[in-house]
XYZ file of C-alpha atoms in Angstrom:
372
model
C 94.954 86.223 113.765
C 93.714 87.657 110.682
C 93.935 86.853 107.305
C 98.003 84.667 106.529
C 100.010 87.219 104.940
C 102.745 84.772 102.357
C 105.851 86.308 101.022
C 107.161 83.872 98.184
C 110.590 84.760 96.795
C 112.419 84.145 93.893
C 115.101 85.143 91.402
C 113.827 85.044 88.299
C 111.722 87.597 87.373
C 108.207 84.963 86.990
C 107.386 85.433 83.684
C 105.719 82.648 83.968
C 107.201 80.716 86.372
C 104.536 77.972 86.314
C 105.024 76.385 89.642
C 105.996 79.948 92.171
C 102.305 81.221 90.227
C 100.574 77.741 90.631
C 101.704 77.824 93.751
C 100.793 81.322 94.997
C 96.904 80.767 93.192
C 96.716 77.933 95.225
C 97.318 79.797 98.590
C 95.250 83.600 97.883
C 92.292 80.705 96.744
C 92.375 78.881 100.470
C 92.440 83.304 101.417
C 96.022 83.381 102.471
C 97.261 87.643 101.100
C 100.315 86.393 98.650
C 102.784 88.822 97.757
C 105.783 86.963 94.842
C 108.832 88.635 95.138
C 111.554 88.186 92.004
C 114.745 89.320 90.165
C 114.552 91.617 86.937
C 117.768 90.714 85.096
C 117.862 92.444 82.064
C 115.492 95.394 83.508
C 112.414 95.440 81.021
C 110.231 94.257 83.163
C 107.662 96.860 85.253
C 108.234 96.830 88.865
C 105.146 95.954 90.060
C 102.382 94.323 88.307
C 98.410 93.849 90.095
C 98.249 89.707 89.455
C 95.409 87.232 90.258
C 97.276 86.097 93.066
C 97.832 89.439 94.426
C 101.317 91.517 93.993
C 104.237 91.058 91.817
C 106.947 93.160 92.790
C 110.117 92.846 91.362
C 114.609 93.647 92.145
C 116.132 94.382 89.402
C 120.164 93.690 89.574
C 121.633 93.182 85.796
C 122.734 90.207 85.627
C 122.913 86.841 83.474
C 120.999 83.521 83.162
C 123.743 80.168 83.642
C 127.543 81.809 83.842
C 127.797 80.328 87.365
C 130.106 82.496 89.341
C 130.559 85.315 87.293
C 126.962 85.882 88.408
C 128.773 85.710 92.464
C 129.170 88.945 91.537
C 125.141 89.849 91.229
C 123.688 86.716 93.302
C 125.703 88.709 96.480
C 123.424 92.300 95.696
C 120.199 90.084 94.919
C 120.662 88.700 99.076
C 121.419 92.697 99.700
C 118.586 93.792 98.663
C 116.583 90.954 99.720
C 117.028 91.604 103.040
C 117.231 94.872 102.871
C 112.921 94.448 100.527
C 112.219 91.324 104.295
C 113.085 94.310 107.101
C 111.577 96.483 105.328
C 108.326 95.332 104.847
C 108.710 93.906 108.376
C 105.603 94.110 108.966
C 103.756 93.020 106.341
C 104.618 89.100 105.587
C 103.658 85.989 108.593
C 105.274 83.446 106.743
C 108.353 83.407 103.919
C 108.077 81.252 101.003
C 111.114 80.439 99.585
C 112.397 79.216 96.232
C 115.859 76.932 96.575
C 118.967 78.342 97.259
C 119.619 81.492 96.172
C 116.280 82.691 98.804
C 116.400 80.327 101.337
C 119.229 82.017 102.531
C 118.143 85.385 102.836
C 114.539 84.387 104.188
C 116.558 81.934 107.362
C 118.357 84.971 108.558
C 114.591 87.308 108.750
C 112.925 84.094 109.763
C 115.593 84.522 112.989
C 115.251 87.951 113.076
C 112.097 89.157 112.606
C 109.884 85.906 113.769
C 108.390 84.457 110.801
C 108.002 81.059 109.068
C 110.003 80.018 106.875
C 109.324 77.081 103.793
C 111.610 76.042 101.697
C 110.823 74.998 98.092
C 113.178 73.567 96.215
C 113.009 72.968 92.967
C 116.470 72.596 91.989
C 118.959 71.369 93.679
C 121.847 74.916 94.008
C 124.653 72.537 94.258
C 124.234 71.196 91.426
C 123.139 73.758 88.576
C 127.109 74.920 89.454
C 127.894 74.235 85.883
C 131.687 75.855 85.859
C 132.810 75.918 89.691
C 135.014 74.528 91.926
C 134.158 70.678 93.772
C 135.106 71.978 97.233
C 132.148 75.229 96.506
C 129.687 72.867 94.995
C 130.547 70.617 98.596
C 130.322 73.471 101.060
C 126.676 74.818 99.530
C 125.327 70.955 99.826
C 126.690 71.221 103.070
C 124.918 74.205 103.888
C 122.021 73.135 101.533
C 121.016 70.905 104.029
C 121.663 72.594 107.823
C 119.159 75.162 105.579
C 116.550 72.063 105.205
C 116.779 71.498 109.034
C 116.850 74.253 110.421
C 113.436 76.016 108.035
C 110.277 75.310 109.210
C 109.219 72.795 106.503
C 110.124 71.825 103.328
C 108.739 70.884 99.813
C 109.860 68.856 97.686
C 108.831 68.571 93.604
C 109.728 65.232 93.489
C 109.674 61.433 95.528
C 112.503 60.567 94.233
C 114.334 63.478 95.492
C 114.664 62.484 98.778
C 117.316 60.699 97.598
C 118.868 64.464 96.244
C 118.778 65.368 100.224
C 120.617 62.646 102.124
C 121.084 63.443 105.923
C 118.805 66.250 105.975
C 116.125 66.321 108.620
C 113.857 68.186 107.565
C 110.782 69.213 110.111
C 107.972 69.339 107.633
C 108.300 67.371 103.856
C 105.999 67.395 101.816
C 106.090 65.831 98.001
C 104.256 68.471 95.437
C 104.346 67.652 91.959
C 104.812 70.125 88.867
C 101.759 69.685 88.392
C 99.544 71.397 85.038
C 96.633 73.351 87.565
C 95.152 74.480 83.483
C 91.254 74.141 82.702
C 92.595 74.244 79.556
C 90.367 71.676 77.560
C 93.086 70.129 74.785
C 89.938 69.425 72.429
C 92.942 68.634 69.770
C 91.267 66.019 67.696
C 94.360 63.240 67.418
C 95.955 65.147 64.220
C 97.032 62.430 60.925
C 100.686 62.623 60.331
C 102.886 64.681 59.485
C 104.751 63.304 62.882
C 105.195 66.707 65.058
C 107.392 66.293 67.621
C 107.556 69.869 71.114
C 109.407 70.408 73.247
C 109.947 73.883 75.769
C 111.504 74.644 77.886
C 115.540 75.757 79.033
C 117.572 75.623 75.913
C 120.878 73.630 77.281
C 123.016 71.089 75.258
C 122.446 68.272 77.687
C 118.450 68.846 76.895
C 119.448 65.889 73.862
C 118.018 68.942 71.546
C 121.073 69.032 69.099
C 120.602 65.093 68.793
C 116.733 65.771 66.997
C 117.625 68.245 65.942
C 120.226 65.596 63.472
C 117.046 63.218 63.890
C 115.054 65.722 62.025
C 117.987 66.882 59.197
C 117.332 62.922 58.188
C 113.398 62.763 58.429
C 112.494 66.037 56.602
C 108.544 64.828 56.407
C 108.403 64.992 60.692
C 108.474 68.538 62.157
C 109.148 70.145 65.286
C 108.791 72.907 68.075
C 111.037 74.086 69.248
C 111.016 77.221 72.750
C 112.255 78.144 76.076
C 115.130 80.068 76.957
C 118.320 79.548 78.338
C 122.406 79.541 77.961
C 122.465 77.347 74.287
C 120.356 79.518 73.346
C 122.599 81.313 70.241
C 123.081 77.786 68.789
C 120.978 75.847 69.829
C 118.489 78.563 67.164
C 121.487 78.947 64.929
C 120.989 75.036 64.204
C 117.607 75.288 64.391
C 117.028 77.816 62.276
C 118.231 74.988 59.417
C 116.436 73.313 58.561
C 112.753 73.816 57.116
C 110.652 71.201 59.283
C 111.350 72.682 62.421
C 110.009 76.251 63.521
C 111.378 77.973 66.492
C 109.435 80.133 69.448
C 111.885 81.373 71.381
C 110.032 82.507 74.987
C 106.488 82.154 75.380
C 103.780 82.729 77.580
C 102.544 78.973 79.410
C 99.015 79.697 77.781
C 100.963 79.010 74.349
C 102.789 76.249 75.782
C 100.015 74.248 76.981
C 98.757 75.087 73.142
C 101.402 73.177 71.825
C 101.596 70.759 74.087
C 96.820 70.094 72.931
C 98.756 69.474 68.814
C 102.431 67.441 69.581
C 102.688 63.853 68.357
C 104.903 63.315 71.126
C 107.617 66.022 73.726
C 110.872 64.649 74.750
C 112.866 65.368 78.069
C 116.281 64.123 76.846
C 117.666 65.400 79.773
C 121.762 64.444 79.918
C 121.666 61.686 82.864
C 125.632 62.393 84.002
C 124.316 65.391 85.242
C 123.231 65.616 89.095
C 119.670 67.475 89.228
C 118.820 65.242 85.376
C 119.257 61.984 87.702
C 116.346 63.680 89.884
C 114.461 65.834 87.488
C 110.966 66.078 87.305
C 109.612 68.305 85.126
C 106.790 69.855 84.113
C 106.486 68.733 81.189
C 106.130 64.881 81.528
C 102.578 66.428 83.750
C 101.540 67.680 81.050
C 102.067 65.050 78.386
C 100.021 62.806 80.861
C 97.819 66.002 81.180
C 97.358 65.994 77.595
C 97.233 61.999 76.814
C 100.075 62.473 74.638
C 104.147 59.910 75.632
C 106.265 61.155 75.744
C 110.504 60.250 75.287
C 112.841 60.546 78.208
C 116.329 59.475 78.837
C 117.170 56.934 80.535
C 119.150 57.502 84.277
C 116.836 60.426 84.863
C 113.816 61.828 87.400
C 111.919 60.386 85.076
C 112.927 57.571 83.721
C 110.729 55.272 86.342
C 107.765 57.201 86.416
C 107.494 57.134 82.616
C 108.941 53.556 82.293
C 106.161 52.240 85.432
C 103.197 53.789 84.394
C 103.591 53.091 80.719
C 103.409 56.756 79.973
C 106.107 56.769 76.518
C 109.641 55.489 75.823
C 112.858 56.188 77.692
C 116.051 56.240 74.583
C 119.719 55.710 75.546
C 120.907 59.515 76.522
C 122.145 60.747 73.047
C 121.608 57.358 71.278
C 120.177 59.050 67.628
C 119.529 56.468 66.486
C 117.575 54.586 69.253
C 116.182 58.553 69.367
C 115.455 57.893 65.558
C 113.771 54.399 66.255
C 110.971 55.848 69.119
C 109.853 57.763 66.629
C 109.223 55.668 64.639
C 107.487 53.469 65.977
C 106.312 56.740 67.414
C 104.717 58.005 63.953
C 102.840 54.676 62.771
C 100.319 54.727 65.784
C 97.323 54.225 64.076
C 95.230 56.683 65.431
C 92.752 53.645 67.740
C 96.263 53.498 69.527
C 96.856 57.535 69.272
C 93.360 57.323 71.536
C 94.241 54.543 73.842
C 97.389 55.794 74.987
C 95.584 59.573 75.679
C 92.901 58.282 77.288
C 95.366 56.233 79.880
C 97.169 58.707 80.601
C 94.670 61.256 81.283
C 93.105 58.636 84.166
C 97.345 58.309 85.489
C 97.365 61.922 85.832
C 93.706 62.402 87.400
C 94.249 59.524 89.838
C 98.305 60.082 91.590
C 99.104 64.215 90.487
C 96.318 66.183 89.523
C 97.659 69.436 90.515
C 93.729 69.676 92.493
C 95.614 66.910 94.529
C 99.655 69.264 95.324
C 96.477 72.022 95.934
C 95.760 70.460 99.152
C 99.104 68.718 100.123
C 100.288 72.793 99.716
C 97.392 73.741 101.908
C 97.478 71.048 104.673
C 101.808 71.357 104.570
C 100.409 75.703 105.711
C 97.788 74.436 108.245
C 100.674 72.725 110.231
C 102.522 75.726 110.000
């Protein structure tokens, strides 16, 4: 048997998608031949690119992000295009690494037809991502998802807490691979003096506590916020942000820039609304980036991250939507001495190295692959 060939499927254009790129790189370094296939919904990206891990290709089908059922026709066209690609290139891959439900259905069909191994990598639980969808559809999607988890060759979850979310599934193999940054990017930050610098890079959705944070910044002109990312509520958030002189709005940025901003922050926040099921199990990249760079993070109570943050002392837990509590917490962090910042940073980095480093995650990924 020659070199094992992996085809990774993702329903976004992978520019960037840190988790996909980290996994692709880990597999390539271990001697797998890697090819990534993404979905370009806008048509601005190249059809094909050479990357340090192998080839990145994109299917272009016009669609919108976060539009729920209105995207169904586009999603179905994407499935057809995926199946066509999997059929045409069936002699060029041995393992299909499908990210999320919107690629695993086609992957499973191709796996059956062409006797390929299928790894199902769950970044987000799909049934609970459908924001404006009737409940019966969500239930049907969930049943399909749980059923598929028992059929594929291996399942990967992004967080221990999500095991609860997939209750009833019977995967043949299950591995937890956290969203740890694989950064060798040195953060040589001098623990810069005030003003307090707050950083958020991620999905721009109102259910992530961003508007509450802007409200706090409105009353604290001496604090600064760097806001970056994209998402369904981008316009609304941008308009609010641009009213404030102490908020810098960056829009979509490359991953390197995310790390640079994280490095200069005093504090990060990931205050997601816990009434959204996916948020209750969310394991934000931000939490691990904060840890790796020794920064405190503020998260909302009742989300997937509060347990880790509280038990390991990685920052503060606040009640979602409580602007006063958020403000009080920021005030505490703003009052830290340089000594306190340094002590916190050393402890958080040590926790990261010990339990969550990408080196450890990489070993888990490769161990899982070696069993296939």
